[in-house]
Tab-separated table of C-alpha atoms and ligand atoms in Angstrom:
chain	number	residue	atom	x	y	z
M	62	MET	CA	30.271	-14.922	0.813
M	63	GLU	CA	33.441	-16.246	2.448
M	64	TYR	CA	35.407	-14.152	4.906
M	65	SER	CA	38.860	-15.638	4.450
M	66	ARG	CA	41.124	-12.614	4.588
M	67	GLY	CA	41.003	-11.969	8.280
M	68	VAL	CA	37.877	-9.906	7.853
M	69	ALA	CA	35.274	-10.488	10.530
M	70	ALA	CA	31.938	-11.600	9.140
M	71	PRO	CA	29.406	-8.824	9.553
M	72	GLN	CA	27.047	-9.297	12.448
M	73	ALA	CA	23.544	-10.359	11.601
M	74	SER	CA	21.022	-7.541	11.671
M	75	ARG	CA	19.519	-6.916	15.052
M	76	PRO	CA	16.420	-9.108	15.643
M	77	ARG	CA	13.386	-7.129	14.520
M	78	ARG	CA	10.870	-6.081	17.128
M	79	PRO	CA	7.314	-7.317	16.399
M	80	VAL	CA	5.869	-5.012	13.741
M	81	ASP	CA	2.147	-4.423	13.223
M	82	PRO	CA	1.608	-4.425	9.440
M	83	ALA	CA	-1.093	-1.797	9.941
M	84	ALA	CA	1.439	0.602	11.528
M	85	PRO	CA	4.952	-0.515	10.536
M	86	LEU	CA	6.437	2.949	11.084
M	87	ALA	CA	5.348	3.195	14.721
M	88	GLY	CA	8.401	3.035	16.971
M	89	ALA	CA	10.760	2.426	14.033
M	90	GLU	CA	14.224	4.039	14.086
M	91	ILE	CA	14.425	5.720	10.685
M	92	VAL	CA	17.376	7.681	9.337
M	93	VAL	CA	16.461	10.324	6.774
M	94	ALA	CA	19.641	10.975	4.793
M	95	ILE	CA	19.332	14.191	2.806
M	96	GLY	CA	21.348	14.921	-0.335
M	97	GLY	CA	22.026	18.374	-1.791
M	98	GLY	CA	19.288	19.151	-4.296
M	99	ILE	CA	16.481	21.659	-4.615
M	100	ALA	CA	13.943	19.043	-3.462
M	101	VAL	CA	15.344	19.238	0.101
M	102	TYR	CA	12.402	21.474	1.014
M	103	LYS	CA	10.034	18.541	0.387
M	104	ILE	CA	11.865	16.426	2.974
M	105	ALA	CA	10.436	18.535	5.770
M	106	GLU	CA	7.062	17.020	4.867
M	107	VAL	CA	8.568	13.520	4.773
M	108	VAL	CA	9.973	13.978	8.299
M	109	ARG	CA	6.672	15.426	9.512
M	110	ARG	CA	4.717	12.473	8.157
M	111	LEU	CA	7.159	9.968	9.658
M	112	THR	CA	7.010	11.527	13.111
M	113	LYS	CA	3.208	11.722	12.853
M	114	ALA	CA	3.272	7.964	12.261
M	115	ASP	CA	5.281	7.665	15.527
M	116	ALA	CA	8.607	6.848	13.860
M	117	LYS	CA	11.813	7.968	15.622
M	118	VAL	CA	13.590	10.043	13.009
M	119	GLN	CA	17.307	10.860	12.842
M	120	VAL	CA	18.168	13.327	10.097
M	121	VAL	CA	21.595	13.209	8.473
M	122	MET	CA	22.568	15.830	5.850
M	123	THR	CA	25.305	16.371	3.322
M	124	PRO	CA	27.016	19.790	3.550
M	125	ARG	CA	25.316	20.839	0.275
M	126	ALA	CA	21.873	19.840	1.595
M	127	THR	CA	22.270	22.276	4.509
M	128	GLU	CA	22.645	25.107	1.977
M	129	PHE	CA	19.087	24.476	0.693
M	130	VAL	CA	17.348	24.100	4.080
M	131	GLY	CA	19.088	24.587	7.419
M	132	PRO	CA	19.405	21.761	9.990
M	133	THR	CA	17.302	23.740	12.466
M	134	THR	CA	14.184	22.974	10.424
M	135	PHE	CA	14.835	19.239	10.581
M	136	GLN	CA	15.931	19.346	14.224
M	137	THR	CA	12.641	21.022	15.093
M	138	LEU	CA	10.592	18.508	13.115
M	139	SER	CA	12.452	15.387	14.302
M	140	GLY	CA	13.185	16.452	17.869
M	141	ARG	CA	16.775	15.259	17.428
M	142	ARG	CA	20.030	17.015	16.644
M	143	VAL	CA	20.831	16.735	12.941
M	144	PHE	CA	24.079	14.929	12.042
M	145	THR	CA	26.033	16.757	9.349
M	146	ASP	CA	29.750	16.152	9.846
M	147	PRO	CA	31.478	12.910	10.818
M	148	TRP	CA	34.741	14.867	11.304
M	149	ASP	CA	33.225	17.191	13.886
M	150	LEU	CA	34.320	15.433	17.093
M	151	GLY	CA	31.747	17.353	19.089
M	152	GLN	CA	28.964	15.873	16.967
M	153	ASP	CA	30.603	12.472	16.771
M	154	SER	CA	30.908	12.079	20.534
M	155	GLU	CA	27.192	12.752	20.830
M	156	ILE	CA	25.794	10.694	17.956
M	157	GLY	CA	28.521	8.974	15.997
M	158	HIS	CA	27.771	7.838	12.477
M	159	ILE	CA	28.335	4.199	13.493
M	160	GLN	CA	25.812	4.526	16.297
M	161	ILE	CA	23.289	6.096	13.924
M	162	ALA	CA	23.954	3.401	11.339
M	163	ASP	CA	23.642	0.628	13.937
M	164	ARG	CA	20.359	1.672	15.470
M	165	ALA	CA	18.645	2.378	12.123
M	166	GLU	CA	15.867	0.032	11.022
M	167	LEU	CA	15.584	1.861	7.700
M	168	VAL	CA	17.569	4.573	5.917
M	169	ILE	CA	15.654	6.803	3.500
M	170	VAL	CA	17.912	8.707	1.084
M	171	ALA	CA	16.038	11.715	-0.277
M	172	PRO	CA	16.582	13.618	-2.407
M	173	ALA	CA	19.096	11.208	-3.863
M	174	THR	CA	20.975	13.344	-6.381
M	175	ALA	CA	22.928	11.856	-9.299
M	176	ASN	CA	26.126	12.681	-7.424
M	177	LEU	CA	24.979	11.026	-4.202
M	178	ILE	CA	23.794	7.907	-6.064
M	179	ALA	CA	27.204	7.711	-7.774
M	180	ARG	CA	29.047	8.058	-4.478
M	181	MET	CA	26.824	5.396	-2.890
M	182	ALA	CA	27.415	3.007	-5.800
M	183	ALA	CA	31.164	3.578	-5.502
M	184	GLY	CA	31.063	2.729	-1.780
M	185	MET	CA	32.410	6.106	-0.723
M	186	ALA	CA	32.206	7.401	2.839
M	187	ASP	CA	33.265	10.996	2.436
M	188	ASP	CA	30.511	12.806	4.326
M	189	ALA	CA	27.897	12.197	7.020
M	190	VAL	CA	25.360	10.635	4.639
M	191	THR	CA	27.662	8.223	2.804
M	192	SER	CA	29.428	7.288	6.074
M	193	VAL	CA	26.126	6.247	7.658
M	194	LEU	CA	25.078	4.439	4.475
M	195	LEU	CA	28.267	2.416	4.270
M	196	ALA	CA	28.121	1.475	7.936
M	197	THR	CA	24.455	0.522	8.204
M	198	ARG	CA	22.988	-2.955	7.912
M	199	ALA	CA	19.450	-1.590	7.681
M	200	PRO	CA	17.469	-1.634	4.433
M	201	VAL	CA	17.970	1.466	2.299
M	202	LEU	CA	15.250	3.270	0.357
M	203	VAL	CA	16.406	5.747	-2.283
M	204	ALA	CA	14.202	8.549	-3.667
M	205	PRO	CA	16.063	10.047	-6.654
M	206	SER	CA	15.637	13.647	-7.772
M	207	MET	CA	17.561	15.323	-10.584
M	208	ASN	CA	17.467	16.823	-14.062
M	209	VAL	CA	15.911	14.537	-16.676
M	210	ASN	CA	19.140	14.210	-18.674
M	211	MET	CA	21.112	13.314	-15.556
M	212	TRP	CA	18.409	10.754	-14.729
M	213	ASN	CA	18.546	9.213	-18.213
M	214	HIS	CA	22.352	9.191	-18.325
M	215	PRO	CA	23.637	5.603	-18.667
M	216	LEU	CA	26.023	6.114	-15.745
M	217	THR	CA	23.221	7.183	-13.405
M	218	GLN	CA	21.139	4.195	-14.491
M	219	LYS	CA	24.165	1.911	-14.062
M	220	ASN	CA	24.835	3.295	-10.569
M	221	LEU	CA	21.187	2.810	-9.642
M	222	ALA	CA	21.276	-0.748	-10.993
M	223	THR	CA	24.334	-1.382	-8.793
M	224	LEU	CA	22.399	-0.176	-5.754
M	225	VAL	CA	19.361	-2.297	-6.682
M	226	SER	CA	21.620	-5.347	-7.121
M	227	ILE	CA	22.651	-5.083	-3.453
M	228	GLY	CA	19.030	-4.863	-2.303
M	229	THR	CA	18.444	-1.104	-2.258
M	230	HIS	CA	14.799	-0.099	-2.697
M	231	VAL	CA	13.938	2.737	-5.073
M	232	VAL	CA	10.953	5.102	-5.145
M	233	GLU	CA	10.887	6.124	-8.789
M	234	PRO	CA	10.903	9.865	-9.490
M	235	GLY	CA	7.865	11.424	-11.069
M	236	GLU	CA	7.533	13.133	-14.439
M	237	GLY	CA	6.694	16.760	-15.024
M	238	PHE	CA	8.080	20.266	-14.885
M	239	LEU	CA	11.451	20.138	-13.110
M	240	ALA	CA	13.101	22.875	-11.054
M	241	CYS	CA	15.781	23.103	-13.797
M	242	ARG	CA	12.912	24.051	-16.180
M	243	TRP	CA	13.195	20.855	-18.197
M	244	ILE	CA	10.095	18.669	-18.544
M	245	GLY	CA	10.572	14.953	-17.982
M	246	LYS	CA	11.373	12.340	-15.371
M	247	GLY	CA	13.399	13.372	-12.357
M	248	ARG	CA	10.989	15.041	-9.934
M	249	LEU	CA	11.218	13.700	-6.374
M	250	ALA	CA	8.345	11.310	-5.572
M	251	GLU	CA	5.617	12.867	-3.427
M	252	PRO	CA	6.335	12.798	0.347
M	253	ALA	CA	3.244	10.603	0.909
M	254	ASP	CA	4.577	8.061	-1.607
M	255	ILE	CA	8.033	8.046	-0.002
M	256	VAL	CA	6.498	7.423	3.427
M	257	GLU	CA	4.210	4.712	2.002
M	258	ALA	CA	7.262	3.050	0.412
M	259	ALA	CA	8.997	3.175	3.801
M	260	ALA	CA	6.000	1.457	5.404
M	261	HIS	CA	6.095	-1.104	2.606
M	262	VAL	CA	9.765	-1.908	3.276
M	263	LEU	CA	9.264	-2.231	7.042
M	264	ALA	CA	6.019	-4.254	7.015
M	265	PRO	CA	6.296	-7.968	7.793
M	266	LYS	CA	6.026	-10.040	4.624
M	267	ASP	CA	3.804	-12.783	6.008
M	268	LEU	CA	1.984	-13.135	2.662
M	269	ALA	CA	5.201	-13.239	0.606
M	270	GLY	CA	4.673	-15.094	-2.632
M	271	ARG	CA	0.979	-15.744	-1.911
M	272	ARG	CA	-1.516	-14.918	-4.629
M	273	VAL	CA	-4.464	-12.948	-3.338
M	274	VAL	CA	-7.503	-11.855	-5.346
M	275	VAL	CA	-9.626	-8.985	-4.031
M	276	SER	CA	-12.836	-7.618	-5.502
M	277	ALA	CA	-13.967	-4.072	-4.755
M	278	GLY	CA	-16.598	-1.491	-5.558
M	279	PRO	CA	-20.073	-1.715	-7.014
M	280	THR	CA	-21.228	-3.143	-10.313
M	281	TYR	CA	-23.181	-1.081	-12.821
M	282	GLU	CA	-25.913	-2.998	-14.628
M	283	PRO	CA	-27.000	-1.050	-17.725
M	284	ILE	CA	-30.664	-0.297	-18.390
M	285	ASP	CA	-30.080	1.823	-21.483
M	286	PRO	CA	-27.050	3.758	-22.826
M	287	VAL	CA	-27.355	6.399	-20.072
M	288	ARG	CA	-28.891	4.628	-17.060
M	289	PHE	CA	-27.759	1.791	-14.861
M	290	LEU	CA	-28.587	-0.095	-11.664
M	291	GLY	CA	-25.789	0.437	-9.154
M	292	ASN	CA	-25.120	0.763	-5.439
M	293	ARG	CA	-23.299	2.990	-2.955
M	294	SER	CA	-19.982	1.117	-2.743
M	295	SER	CA	-16.962	3.424	-3.188
M	296	GLY	CA	-14.367	0.650	-3.377
M	297	LYS	CA	-12.508	2.004	-0.309
M	298	MET	CA	-12.726	-1.267	1.665
M	299	GLY	CA	-11.580	-3.491	-1.201
M	300	PHE	CA	-8.802	-1.106	-2.266
M	301	ALA	CA	-7.561	-0.972	1.339
M	302	LEU	CA	-7.459	-4.778	1.395
M	303	ALA	CA	-5.532	-4.957	-1.865
M	304	ALA	CA	-2.974	-2.347	-0.722
M	305	ALA	CA	-2.577	-4.076	2.633
M	306	ALA	CA	-2.032	-7.497	1.055
M	307	ALA	CA	0.580	-6.043	-1.321
M	308	ARG	CA	2.348	-4.383	1.622
M	309	ARG	CA	2.553	-7.834	3.252
M	310	GLY	CA	4.235	-9.307	0.194
M	311	ALA	CA	1.296	-10.873	-1.649
M	312	LEU	CA	0.925	-10.847	-5.426
M	313	VAL	CA	-2.411	-9.103	-5.612
M	314	THR	CA	-5.026	-8.964	-8.351
M	315	LEU	CA	-7.724	-6.391	-7.677
M	316	VAL	CA	-10.931	-6.690	-9.679
M	317	ALA	CA	-12.634	-3.333	-9.314
M	318	GLY	CA	-16.034	-2.087	-10.333
M	319	PRO	CA	-16.482	1.538	-11.419
M	320	VAL	CA	-14.901	3.647	-8.655
M	321	ALA	CA	-12.683	6.730	-8.470
M	322	GLU	CA	-10.005	5.152	-6.243
M	323	PRO	CA	-6.501	5.218	-7.818
M	324	ASP	CA	-4.637	1.948	-8.442
M	325	PRO	CA	-2.865	0.857	-5.240
M	326	HIS	CA	0.927	0.638	-5.540
M	327	GLY	CA	2.190	-2.764	-6.640
M	328	VAL	CA	-1.254	-4.221	-7.371
M	329	ALA	CA	-2.487	-5.579	-10.717
M	330	VAL	CA	-5.848	-3.891	-11.234
M	331	GLN	CA	-8.582	-5.043	-13.609
M	332	ARG	CA	-11.433	-2.581	-14.019
M	333	VAL	CA	-14.861	-4.051	-14.794
M	334	GLU	CA	-18.379	-2.715	-14.904
M	335	THR	CA	-20.998	-5.449	-14.644
M	336	ALA	CA	-21.435	-8.475	-12.381
M	337	VAL	CA	-20.917	-10.817	-15.318
M	338	GLN	CA	-17.606	-9.101	-16.178
M	339	LEU	CA	-16.590	-9.195	-12.526
M	340	GLN	CA	-17.385	-12.910	-12.359
M	341	ALA	CA	-15.206	-13.660	-15.389
M	342	ALA	CA	-12.268	-11.626	-14.031
M	343	VAL	CA	-12.480	-13.027	-10.490
M	344	GLU	CA	-12.829	-16.651	-11.660
M	345	ALA	CA	-9.830	-16.304	-13.999
M	346	ALA	CA	-7.688	-14.744	-11.269
M	347	ALA	CA	-8.843	-17.297	-8.668
M	348	THR	CA	-7.241	-20.187	-10.562
M	349	GLY	CA	-4.105	-20.983	-8.592
M	350	ALA	CA	-4.760	-18.221	-6.035
M	351	ASP	CA	-4.213	-18.733	-2.296
M	352	ALA	CA	-7.110	-16.509	-1.222
M	353	VAL	CA	-10.086	-14.690	-2.724
M	354	ILE	CA	-11.618	-11.828	-0.752
M	355	MET	CA	-14.931	-10.550	-2.095
M	356	ALA	CA	-15.424	-7.019	-0.784
M	357	ALA	CA	-17.308	-5.943	-3.917
M	358	ALA	CA	-20.976	-5.079	-3.671
M	359	VAL	CA	-21.978	-7.187	-6.655
M	360	GLY	CA	-25.380	-6.285	-8.081
M	361	ASP	CA	-27.765	-9.157	-7.499
M	362	PHE	CA	-29.940	-8.248	-10.501
M	363	ARG	CA	-29.545	-6.792	-13.978
M	364	ALA	CA	-32.061	-5.559	-16.516
M	365	ALA	CA	-33.435	-8.530	-18.468
M	366	SER	CA	-32.556	-6.634	-21.623
M	367	GLU	CA	-30.589	-3.444	-22.235
M	368	ALA	CA	-32.409	-0.892	-24.393
M	369	ALA	CA	-30.415	0.090	-27.489
M	370	HIS	CA	-31.484	3.733	-27.160
M	371	LYS	CA	-32.267	6.044	-24.282
M	372	LEU	CA	-35.702	5.277	-22.844
M	373	LYS	CA	-37.947	8.306	-23.442
M	374	ARG	CA	-40.058	9.536	-20.566
M	375	GLY	CA	-42.815	10.760	-22.890
M	376	GLU	CA	-43.109	7.384	-24.646
M	377	LEU	CA	-43.273	5.280	-21.461
M	378	GLY	CA	-46.059	6.834	-19.406
M	379	ALA	CA	-46.227	7.433	-15.639
M	380	THR	CA	-45.425	3.898	-14.478
M	381	VAL	CA	-42.608	1.805	-15.899
M	382	ALA	CA	-42.023	-1.861	-15.140
M	383	LEU	CA	-38.393	-2.971	-15.377
M	384	GLU	CA	-37.886	-6.708	-15.749
M	385	LEU	CA	-34.841	-7.989	-13.864
M	386	THR	CA	-32.755	-11.143	-14.166
M	387	ALA	CA	-30.686	-12.547	-11.291
M	388	ASN	CA	-26.926	-12.139	-11.658
M	389	PRO	CA	-24.604	-15.049	-10.871
M	390	ASP	CA	-23.517	-15.284	-7.232
M	391	VAL	CA	-19.758	-15.127	-7.782
M	392	LEU	CA	-18.731	-16.081	-4.251
M	393	ALA	CA	-21.211	-18.948	-3.968
M	394	GLY	CA	-19.928	-20.207	-7.335
M	395	LEU	CA	-16.345	-20.242	-6.018
M	396	GLY	CA	-17.514	-22.021	-2.849
M	397	ALA	CA	-19.409	-24.670	-4.840
M	398	ALA	CA	-16.482	-25.240	-7.207
M	399	ARG	CA	-14.118	-25.681	-4.274
M	400	ALA	CA	-16.497	-28.164	-2.620
M	401	ALA	CA	-16.724	-30.072	-5.911
M	402	ARG	CA	-12.901	-30.387	-5.848
M	403	GLY	CA	-13.079	-31.942	-2.387
M	404	GLY	CA	-12.098	-28.658	-0.713
M	405	ALA	CA	-9.009	-27.970	-2.822
M	406	GLY	CA	-8.655	-24.323	-3.729
M	407	PRO	CA	-8.198	-20.881	-2.274
M	408	VAL	CA	-9.265	-19.559	1.098
M	409	LEU	CA	-12.596	-17.823	0.474
M	410	VAL	CA	-13.654	-14.688	2.333
M	411	GLY	CA	-16.960	-12.926	1.798
M	412	PHE	CA	-18.439	-9.733	3.154
M	413	ALA	CA	-21.999	-9.283	4.331
M	414	ALA	CA	-23.563	-5.856	4.072
M	415	GLU	CA	-26.531	-6.011	6.415
M	416	THR	CA	-29.034	-3.579	7.856
M	417	ARG	CA	-30.343	-5.783	10.728
M	418	ASP	CA	-29.591	-9.126	12.451
M	419	VAL	CA	-26.049	-8.675	11.107
M	420	VAL	CA	-24.386	-11.718	12.671
M	421	ARG	CA	-27.325	-14.077	12.054
M	422	TYR	CA	-27.434	-13.216	8.335
M	423	ALA	CA	-23.640	-13.354	8.088
M	424	ARG	CA	-23.604	-16.861	9.577
M	425	ALA	CA	-26.272	-17.940	7.112
M	426	LYS	CA	-24.078	-16.624	4.243
M	427	LEU	CA	-21.033	-18.449	5.630
M	428	ALA	CA	-22.892	-21.745	5.236
M	429	ALA	CA	-24.855	-20.956	2.066
M	430	LYS	CA	-21.801	-19.751	0.121
M	431	GLY	CA	-19.431	-22.413	1.501
M	432	VAL	CA	-16.701	-19.944	2.545
M	433	ASP	CA	-14.150	-19.779	5.381
M	434	LEU	CA	-14.872	-16.334	6.764
M	435	ILE	CA	-17.558	-13.671	6.489
M	436	VAL	CA	-16.816	-10.053	7.344
M	437	ALA	CA	-20.133	-8.623	8.476
M	438	ASN	CA	-20.797	-4.893	8.474
M	439	ASP	CA	-23.919	-3.063	9.523
M	440	VAL	CA	-24.237	-0.549	6.698
M	441	THR	CA	-26.755	1.544	8.650
M	442	GLU	CA	-23.990	2.648	11.092
M	443	PRO	CA	-22.596	6.116	10.157
M	444	ASP	CA	-18.972	4.999	10.683
M	445	ALA	CA	-19.287	1.697	8.802
M	446	GLY	CA	-20.061	0.303	5.386
M	447	PHE	CA	-20.471	2.326	2.212
M	448	ALA	CA	-18.291	5.286	1.190
M	449	VAL	CA	-16.812	6.152	4.597
M	450	ASP	CA	-13.151	5.828	5.608
M	451	THR	CA	-13.837	3.650	8.641
M	452	ASN	CA	-15.543	0.319	9.167
M	453	ARG	CA	-16.952	-1.595	12.121
M	454	VAL	CA	-17.050	-5.303	11.364
M	455	VAL	CA	-17.684	-8.683	12.965
M	456	LEU	CA	-15.572	-11.595	11.730
M	457	VAL	CA	-17.775	-14.673	11.523
M	458	ASP	CA	-16.381	-18.172	10.973
M	459	ALA	CA	-17.195	-21.732	11.981
M	460	ALA	CA	-15.517	-21.229	15.369
M	461	GLY	CA	-17.389	-18.095	16.432
M	462	GLU	CA	-17.530	-14.339	16.134
M	463	GLU	CA	-15.013	-11.571	16.747
M	464	ALA	CA	-16.252	-7.980	16.823
M	465	LEU	CA	-13.500	-5.527	15.816
M	466	PRO	CA	-13.566	-1.945	17.081
M	467	VAL	CA	-14.322	0.826	14.611
M	468	ALA	CA	-11.097	1.713	12.773
M	469	PRO	CA	-9.868	3.165	9.476
M	470	LYS	CA	-10.514	0.740	6.603
M	471	ARG	CA	-6.740	0.296	6.097
M	472	VAL	CA	-6.461	-0.985	9.696
M	473	VAL	CA	-9.555	-3.187	9.385
M	474	ALA	CA	-7.986	-4.582	6.197
M	475	HIS	CA	-4.916	-5.738	8.121
M	476	ARG	CA	-7.010	-7.358	10.858
M	477	ILE	CA	-8.908	-9.283	8.150
M	478	LEU	CA	-5.581	-10.227	6.532
M	479	ASP	CA	-4.277	-11.506	9.898
M	480	ARG	CA	-7.075	-14.096	9.651
M	481	VAL	CA	-6.457	-14.746	5.956
M	482	THR	CA	-2.727	-15.289	6.591
M	483	ALA	CA	-3.508	-17.889	9.269
M	484	LEU	CA	-6.109	-19.608	7.048
M	485	VAL	CA	-3.705	-19.725	4.078
M	486	ALA	CA	-0.937	-21.158	6.270
M	487	ALA	CA	-3.334	-23.755	7.713
M	488	ARG	CA	-4.468	-24.841	4.216
M	489	ALA	CA	-0.855	-25.107	3.063
M	490	THR	CA	-0.065	-27.547	5.854
W	555	LIG	O1	-16.792	0.027	-1.049
W	555	LIG	P1	-17.010	0.769	0.238
W	555	LIG	O2	-17.711	2.081	0.028
W	555	LIG	O3	-15.750	0.894	1.026
W	555	LIG	O4	-18.013	-0.097	1.126
W	555	LIG	C1	-17.624	-1.337	1.624
W	555	LIG	C2	-18.743	-2.385	1.487
W	555	LIG	C3	-19.906	-1.972	2.367
W	555	LIG	C4	-19.203	-2.504	0.036
W	555	LIG	C5	-18.106	-3.730	1.967
W	555	LIG	O5	-17.689	-3.602	3.277
W	555	LIG	C6	-19.125	-4.877	1.866
W	555	LIG	O6	-19.884	-5.126	2.777
W	555	LIG	N1	-19.124	-5.593	0.707
W	555	LIG	C7	-20.071	-6.640	0.372
W	555	LIG	C8	-21.381	-6.034	-0.052
W	555	LIG	C9	-22.377	-7.084	-0.484
W	555	LIG	O7	-22.608	-7.223	-1.648
W	555	LIG	O8	-22.835	-7.844	0.466
W	555	LIG	P2	-23.884	-9.064	0.209
W	555	LIG	O9	-24.314	-9.455	1.576
W	555	LIG	O10	-24.916	-8.635	-0.767
W	555	LIG	O11	-23.016	-10.182	-0.447
W	555	LIG	C10	-22.379	-11.218	0.299
W	555	LIG	C11	-21.092	-11.649	-0.377
W	555	LIG	O12	-21.372	-12.265	-1.643
W	555	LIG	C12	-20.133	-10.509	-0.680
W	555	LIG	O13	-18.832	-10.960	-0.441
W	555	LIG	C13	-20.354	-10.234	-2.182
W	555	LIG	O14	-19.154	-9.763	-2.801
W	555	LIG	C14	-20.726	-11.604	-2.689
W	555	LIG	N2	-21.663	-11.566	-3.828
W	555	LIG	C15	-22.853	-10.939	-3.721
W	555	LIG	C16	-23.736	-10.961	-4.796
W	555	LIG	C17	-23.354	-11.609	-5.989
W	555	LIG	N3	-24.164	-11.650	-7.035
W	555	LIG	N4	-22.155	-12.218	-6.065
W	555	LIG	C18	-21.311	-12.202	-5.014
W	555	LIG	O15	-20.203	-12.750	-5.107
């Protein structure tokens, strides 16, 4: 854009402080701009979650918003005086709207009513919220909330499209029973989803445009129509990796065995059941990928044949022999294929679930499977491995070992991705 009419070019955004992708909200200056709708009561939970994540929160409210929930609630939760009136000189001399707009690293607009979205799209600055929004150079995240017919109205959709065209992020409203007693789309997104979207916006995008494949969960190898061979993997580690890679800008394909975990936001998920299905899905996704991370606990064996009908206890006797066939080693196959191409192909990361001599076995797998990095976890530790929310891992590569402290799986995922990001960058050069 040219500034030829005596208008000063806007100053570049303030240089960003270093942001840990595992905790992008920590220390961040976040403005929560509240519009006047019934969903205001849910914003208390948004502010609480943000401050719990160590964000510095400045609440700004429209006059109508204060009629639903008073500023005292938000002042108590944020620890800062709430800004409600740009024309109140007393308020302005303390925390002017320009100052608030300038220091913001992110502005969350929630609930964004149809009226507020329209005023934003029109570039108005007629109250505290729109004044801050027009003055800020920070990214803006809008969480709409309104009646379903207002949401579907072409003018609302056009206004939203205008906001998106200038880079505004949107957390889509949910569907269901609305406060206006209509059923449909228009319910404010859940506070946890709004806060996760905020983290997504603020996280560094050091995997932007990279294609990352993650496998997660167990495989189920059928014995008969009701029984299977499986293992204790819950999918938590792999799902955390997929969500973390998406947060850092990667295009993520998650190949998941049978687990209860919900699809992570912004991730393409393929659900499979057996090792053979997992192999087909991972190999297809790996073509053209920048990295493949195998966190899945792939069953090493399957029944040599699957019985067509339920095996009957009475017909089989006291001892039953089950003949097993080895499953393909998916990761070793990817390693061998890459070696056959002279090393061309994705960064390959494997996990090693061990119960003793963890690092020694992990190093053996690094060589045997021809991969770049093995994440070793001792699955006998109570705070590591299967079906717990934390993990304690050792990163093993050709250069050595790095033991990471026990941490939530979402944090461990980012520390693994720090390595993956460096490996991908090194391969690209
Ligand atoms: O899912 P959670 O409950 O969160 O638990 C996480 C976890 C313990 C499953 C995870 O941290 C983990 O350790 N995953 C790998 C488990 C495993 O199968 O380890 P392994 O040592 O048997 O296999 C080594 C590597 O080869 C793994 O990357 C595995 O995905 C891969 N493999 C194994 C067998 C096989 N037939 N094909 C494979 O590709």
